[in-house]
XYZ file of C-alpha atoms in Angstrom:
299
model
C -5.320 -13.170 -18.654
C -5.519 -16.080 -16.255
C -5.518 -15.424 -12.543
C -6.565 -17.149 -9.375
C -8.215 -15.773 -6.272
C -7.045 -16.654 -2.787
C -9.236 -16.140 0.271
C -8.774 -17.229 3.909
C -8.924 -20.973 4.538
C -10.981 -22.496 7.346
C -7.799 -23.864 8.935
C -6.404 -20.354 9.378
C -6.550 -19.065 12.934
C -6.851 -15.387 13.784
C -4.518 -13.703 16.228
C -5.925 -10.929 18.354
C -5.180 -11.091 22.076
C -3.049 -14.251 21.934
C 0.259 -13.575 20.152
C 1.503 -17.156 20.248
C 2.031 -19.675 17.484
C -0.589 -20.471 14.882
C -1.204 -24.080 13.930
C -2.200 -24.798 10.351
C -2.774 -28.471 9.754
C 0.458 -30.171 10.821
C 2.536 -26.974 10.607
C 3.432 -24.424 13.260
C 3.830 -20.861 11.966
C 5.569 -18.503 14.420
C 3.167 -15.934 15.811
C 3.769 -12.215 16.086
C 4.657 -10.833 19.488
C 4.709 -7.203 20.559
C 8.326 -6.516 21.508
C 8.403 -2.775 22.095
C 6.198 0.299 21.941
C 8.417 3.097 20.667
C 7.322 6.468 22.018
C 8.781 9.846 21.162
C 7.099 11.192 18.049
C 4.356 13.756 18.628
C 2.618 13.385 15.263
C 1.782 10.690 12.682
C 4.489 8.149 11.831
C 4.756 7.077 8.200
C 6.779 4.580 6.144
C 9.475 3.150 8.375
C 12.670 1.441 7.217
C 14.763 -1.306 8.828
C 18.542 -1.152 8.485
C 20.233 -3.824 6.322
C 21.566 -5.615 9.410
C 18.112 -5.584 11.025
C 19.341 -3.793 14.153
C 18.016 -0.257 13.671
C 14.613 1.129 12.703
C 14.170 4.543 11.073
C 10.789 6.148 11.693
C 9.807 9.259 9.681
C 7.066 11.462 11.081
C 4.893 14.487 10.457
C 6.678 16.015 13.449
C 9.544 16.699 10.970
C 11.949 14.233 12.594
C 13.355 10.829 11.642
C 14.105 8.797 14.746
C 16.510 5.862 14.808
C 15.673 3.074 17.275
C 17.616 0.074 18.548
C 15.507 -2.976 17.662
C 16.760 -5.150 20.522
C 16.312 -2.671 23.378
C 13.763 -0.267 21.908
C 15.944 2.679 22.903
C 16.171 5.868 20.855
C 19.611 6.142 19.258
C 19.470 9.268 17.143
C 17.208 12.015 15.794
C 17.508 13.525 12.319
C 15.731 16.857 11.849
C 14.371 16.883 8.311
C 12.778 20.333 8.521
C 9.284 19.466 7.252
C 6.840 16.589 7.479
C 8.729 13.354 6.686
C 6.778 10.518 5.062
C 9.484 8.085 3.935
C 12.993 6.923 4.764
C 15.457 4.423 3.303
C 18.855 2.968 4.214
C 21.855 2.657 1.951
C 22.770 -1.029 1.369
C 25.909 -0.650 3.520
C 23.885 0.860 6.379
C 26.061 3.966 6.567
C 23.468 6.461 5.297
C 19.759 7.187 5.624
C 17.728 9.256 3.198
C 14.565 11.064 4.293
C 11.859 12.500 2.054
C 8.477 14.189 2.242
C 7.430 17.733 2.904
C 4.424 19.612 1.642
C 6.605 22.709 1.623
C 10.129 21.237 1.735
C 9.936 19.017 -1.364
C 13.443 17.635 -1.065
C 15.286 14.530 0.034
C 18.066 14.715 2.587
C 20.962 12.256 2.848
C 22.311 11.648 6.377
C 25.517 10.108 7.702
C 24.712 7.589 10.445
C 28.178 8.013 11.947
C 27.928 11.786 12.400
C 24.159 12.355 12.317
C 24.765 15.216 9.906
C 23.361 15.935 6.462
C 25.599 14.879 3.575
C 23.518 16.109 0.670
C 20.185 17.657 -0.241
C 18.441 16.457 -3.415
C 16.431 19.148 -5.193
C 14.129 18.519 -8.147
C 10.684 17.311 -7.151
C 7.869 19.853 -7.218
C 5.478 17.798 -5.049
C 5.686 15.951 -1.753
C 8.027 12.942 -1.914
C 6.032 9.774 -1.136
C 8.665 7.076 -1.531
C 12.411 6.708 -1.720
C 14.646 3.669 -2.219
C 18.291 2.767 -2.785
C 19.238 0.405 -5.602
C 20.551 -3.003 -4.435
C 24.130 -2.083 -5.385
C 23.843 1.357 -3.785
C 24.807 3.206 -6.960
C 21.408 4.815 -7.572
C 18.616 6.285 -5.508
C 14.999 6.460 -6.698
C 12.370 8.885 -5.416
C 8.691 9.335 -6.292
C 6.334 12.189 -5.564
C 3.004 13.937 -5.898
C 4.413 15.690 -8.982
C 3.681 12.451 -10.946
C 7.367 11.694 -11.488
C 10.009 9.215 -10.421
C 13.563 10.521 -10.323
C 16.774 8.494 -10.444
C 19.891 9.910 -8.779
C 23.547 8.913 -9.012
C 24.766 8.337 -5.433
C 28.383 9.218 -6.141
C 27.853 12.612 -7.747
C 24.228 13.037 -6.516
C 23.273 14.331 -9.943
C 19.865 13.536 -11.393
C 20.070 10.776 -14.016
C 16.487 10.368 -15.278
C 12.993 11.764 -14.775
C 10.294 9.118 -15.378
C 7.032 10.833 -16.320
C 4.332 8.444 -17.602
C 2.048 8.370 -14.530
C -0.945 10.714 -14.689
C -1.454 11.136 -10.921
C 0.732 11.115 -7.810
C 3.254 8.276 -7.607
C 2.783 6.497 -4.282
C 5.476 3.824 -4.164
C 8.565 2.319 -5.796
C 10.471 -0.980 -5.603
C 13.699 -2.207 -7.218
C 14.157 -5.583 -8.862
C 16.771 -7.650 -6.977
C 19.275 -7.145 -9.824
C 18.663 -3.386 -9.887
C 17.918 -3.314 -13.628
C 14.194 -2.553 -13.310
C 12.248 -0.157 -11.102
C 8.572 -0.708 -10.319
C 6.261 2.212 -9.501
C 2.611 2.556 -8.491
C 0.248 5.488 -8.592
C -3.113 7.021 -7.817
C -3.845 6.461 -11.528
C -4.456 2.756 -10.590
C -1.475 1.550 -12.640
C 1.853 -0.127 -11.973
C 4.730 0.661 -14.320
C 8.082 -1.016 -14.913
C 11.099 1.057 -15.952
C 14.568 0.224 -17.221
C 16.979 1.900 -14.826
C 19.878 2.246 -17.279
C 18.082 4.434 -19.811
C 14.872 5.293 -17.959
C 12.542 3.802 -20.580
C 9.107 2.480 -19.708
C 8.980 -1.301 -20.152
C 5.475 -2.351 -19.111
C 2.198 -1.103 -17.675
C 0.370 -3.456 -15.311
C -3.375 -2.846 -15.067
C -5.789 -4.795 -12.899
C -6.617 -2.928 -9.698
C -9.962 -1.143 -9.383
C -8.641 1.482 -6.980
C -5.541 3.543 -6.373
C -2.398 1.464 -5.909
C -0.676 2.310 -2.636
C 2.463 0.159 -2.497
C 4.555 -2.336 -4.476
C 7.129 -4.922 -3.384
C 9.462 -7.161 -5.381
C 10.043 -10.739 -4.202
C 13.654 -11.595 -3.269
C 13.837 -14.219 -6.035
C 12.820 -11.584 -8.595
C 9.914 -13.641 -9.943
C 6.919 -11.817 -8.443
C 5.678 -8.307 -7.761
C 3.052 -7.689 -5.081
C 0.815 -4.624 -5.117
C -1.668 -3.276 -2.565
C -4.687 -1.156 -3.382
C -7.659 0.705 -2.022
C -9.815 -1.855 -3.833
C -9.086 -4.029 -0.734
C -6.996 -6.563 -2.618
C -3.385 -7.561 -3.044
C -2.379 -8.569 -6.561
C 0.524 -10.839 -7.453
C 2.157 -10.283 -10.846
C 4.607 -12.328 -12.869
C 7.589 -9.969 -12.997
C 8.766 -11.243 -16.368
C 5.492 -11.342 -18.321
C 3.470 -8.734 -16.411
C 0.620 -11.219 -16.050
C -1.542 -10.973 -12.945
C -1.390 -14.441 -11.424
C -3.244 -14.073 -8.115
C -5.697 -11.745 -6.413
C -5.568 -12.012 -2.606
C -8.902 -11.086 -1.040
C -8.593 -11.417 2.725
C -8.921 -7.698 3.529
C -12.076 -5.712 4.318
C -10.564 -2.217 4.060
C -8.056 -0.287 1.958
C -4.698 -2.066 1.765
C -1.898 0.470 2.202
C 1.290 -1.595 2.305
C 2.879 -4.902 1.264
C 6.233 -6.427 2.167
C 7.995 -9.741 1.561
C 9.645 -11.287 4.618
C 11.517 -14.389 5.801
C 13.530 -14.581 2.562
C 10.351 -14.324 0.522
C 8.487 -17.191 2.193
C 5.752 -14.846 3.386
C 4.051 -11.674 2.206
C 2.558 -9.260 4.735
C -0.192 -6.822 3.773
C -1.520 -4.026 5.959
C -4.898 -2.278 6.069
C -5.155 1.446 6.522
C -8.443 1.973 8.331
C -8.423 -0.813 10.916
C -4.725 -1.571 11.046
C -5.249 -5.268 10.313
C -2.256 -7.235 9.028
C -2.457 -10.412 6.957
C 0.394 -12.884 6.420
C 0.307 -14.956 3.210
C 2.352 -18.011 2.253
C 4.054 -17.346 -1.060
C 4.222 -20.983 -2.196
C 0.417 -21.259 -2.494
C -0.749 -17.706 -1.618
C -3.025 -18.768 1.230
C -3.636 -16.654 4.313
C -1.887 -18.053 7.391
C -2.086 -15.321 10.025
C -4.572 -12.492 10.521
C -3.845 -9.850 13.164
C -7.040 -7.929 13.816
C -5.443 -4.627 14.755
C -1.887 -3.447 15.293
C -2.748 0.215 15.838
C -4.149 3.264 14.128
C -2.940 3.367 10.516
C -3.173 6.479 8.367
């Protein structure tokens, strides 16, 4: 299997106290500025989710509440009381619903109406804490993954359970849909990434290459690449069609807990857990372009 390593280039500048632009050769890459500090939770905040229109942020927390924030003003708009520790949230593609999941005791997902702030449905089935949850691009299915080693697919019209995906041997930590919604990607503490057909629930591929637990996966908007983060301190880039590992990104010095494509797939952002460092990578050549030393305490 051929693969290439990418490490920071000497032309890359680090951002710490100066949140301005970063110059790389002849190019100017917009810097990252602190816009708001959102205060209100009284316990750890976990995997947040931005609404489809980019105007509202959902923040799930161990304080058992999902808070909805206005991105422009930073004001609190709404609180959704999940009833147990909440570790993940996701928006429906039309922005009309939010789903929350988590709970060491309350191992269920709850669907909320944004208009009324009330629960629409409760999804029961997982026997372990729900670690990730995601709507399909067309909104017709919902996927959830949990400590019980399973991924579950739900029909969002009837809310019945469609498939239980059970090949992982340890807790499933993250999920990501292909842009066409035909394939679901999952990652696990068993160090593997698995691809599943969403129509019949069959396992399509197993991607192996990380030397530590895999914490998060993300699918590029063009559907060609999958990014994965791991406690082996690397980010791997995979060819989504062949399953081949094409790049290993090695700019981190601690466990990498999250990855996300941004700016229509032009950049990939990866986040460390221990120090809270964030690295921005160009996706045309997979070089590091911005390194933020610390954005806060990351669990």
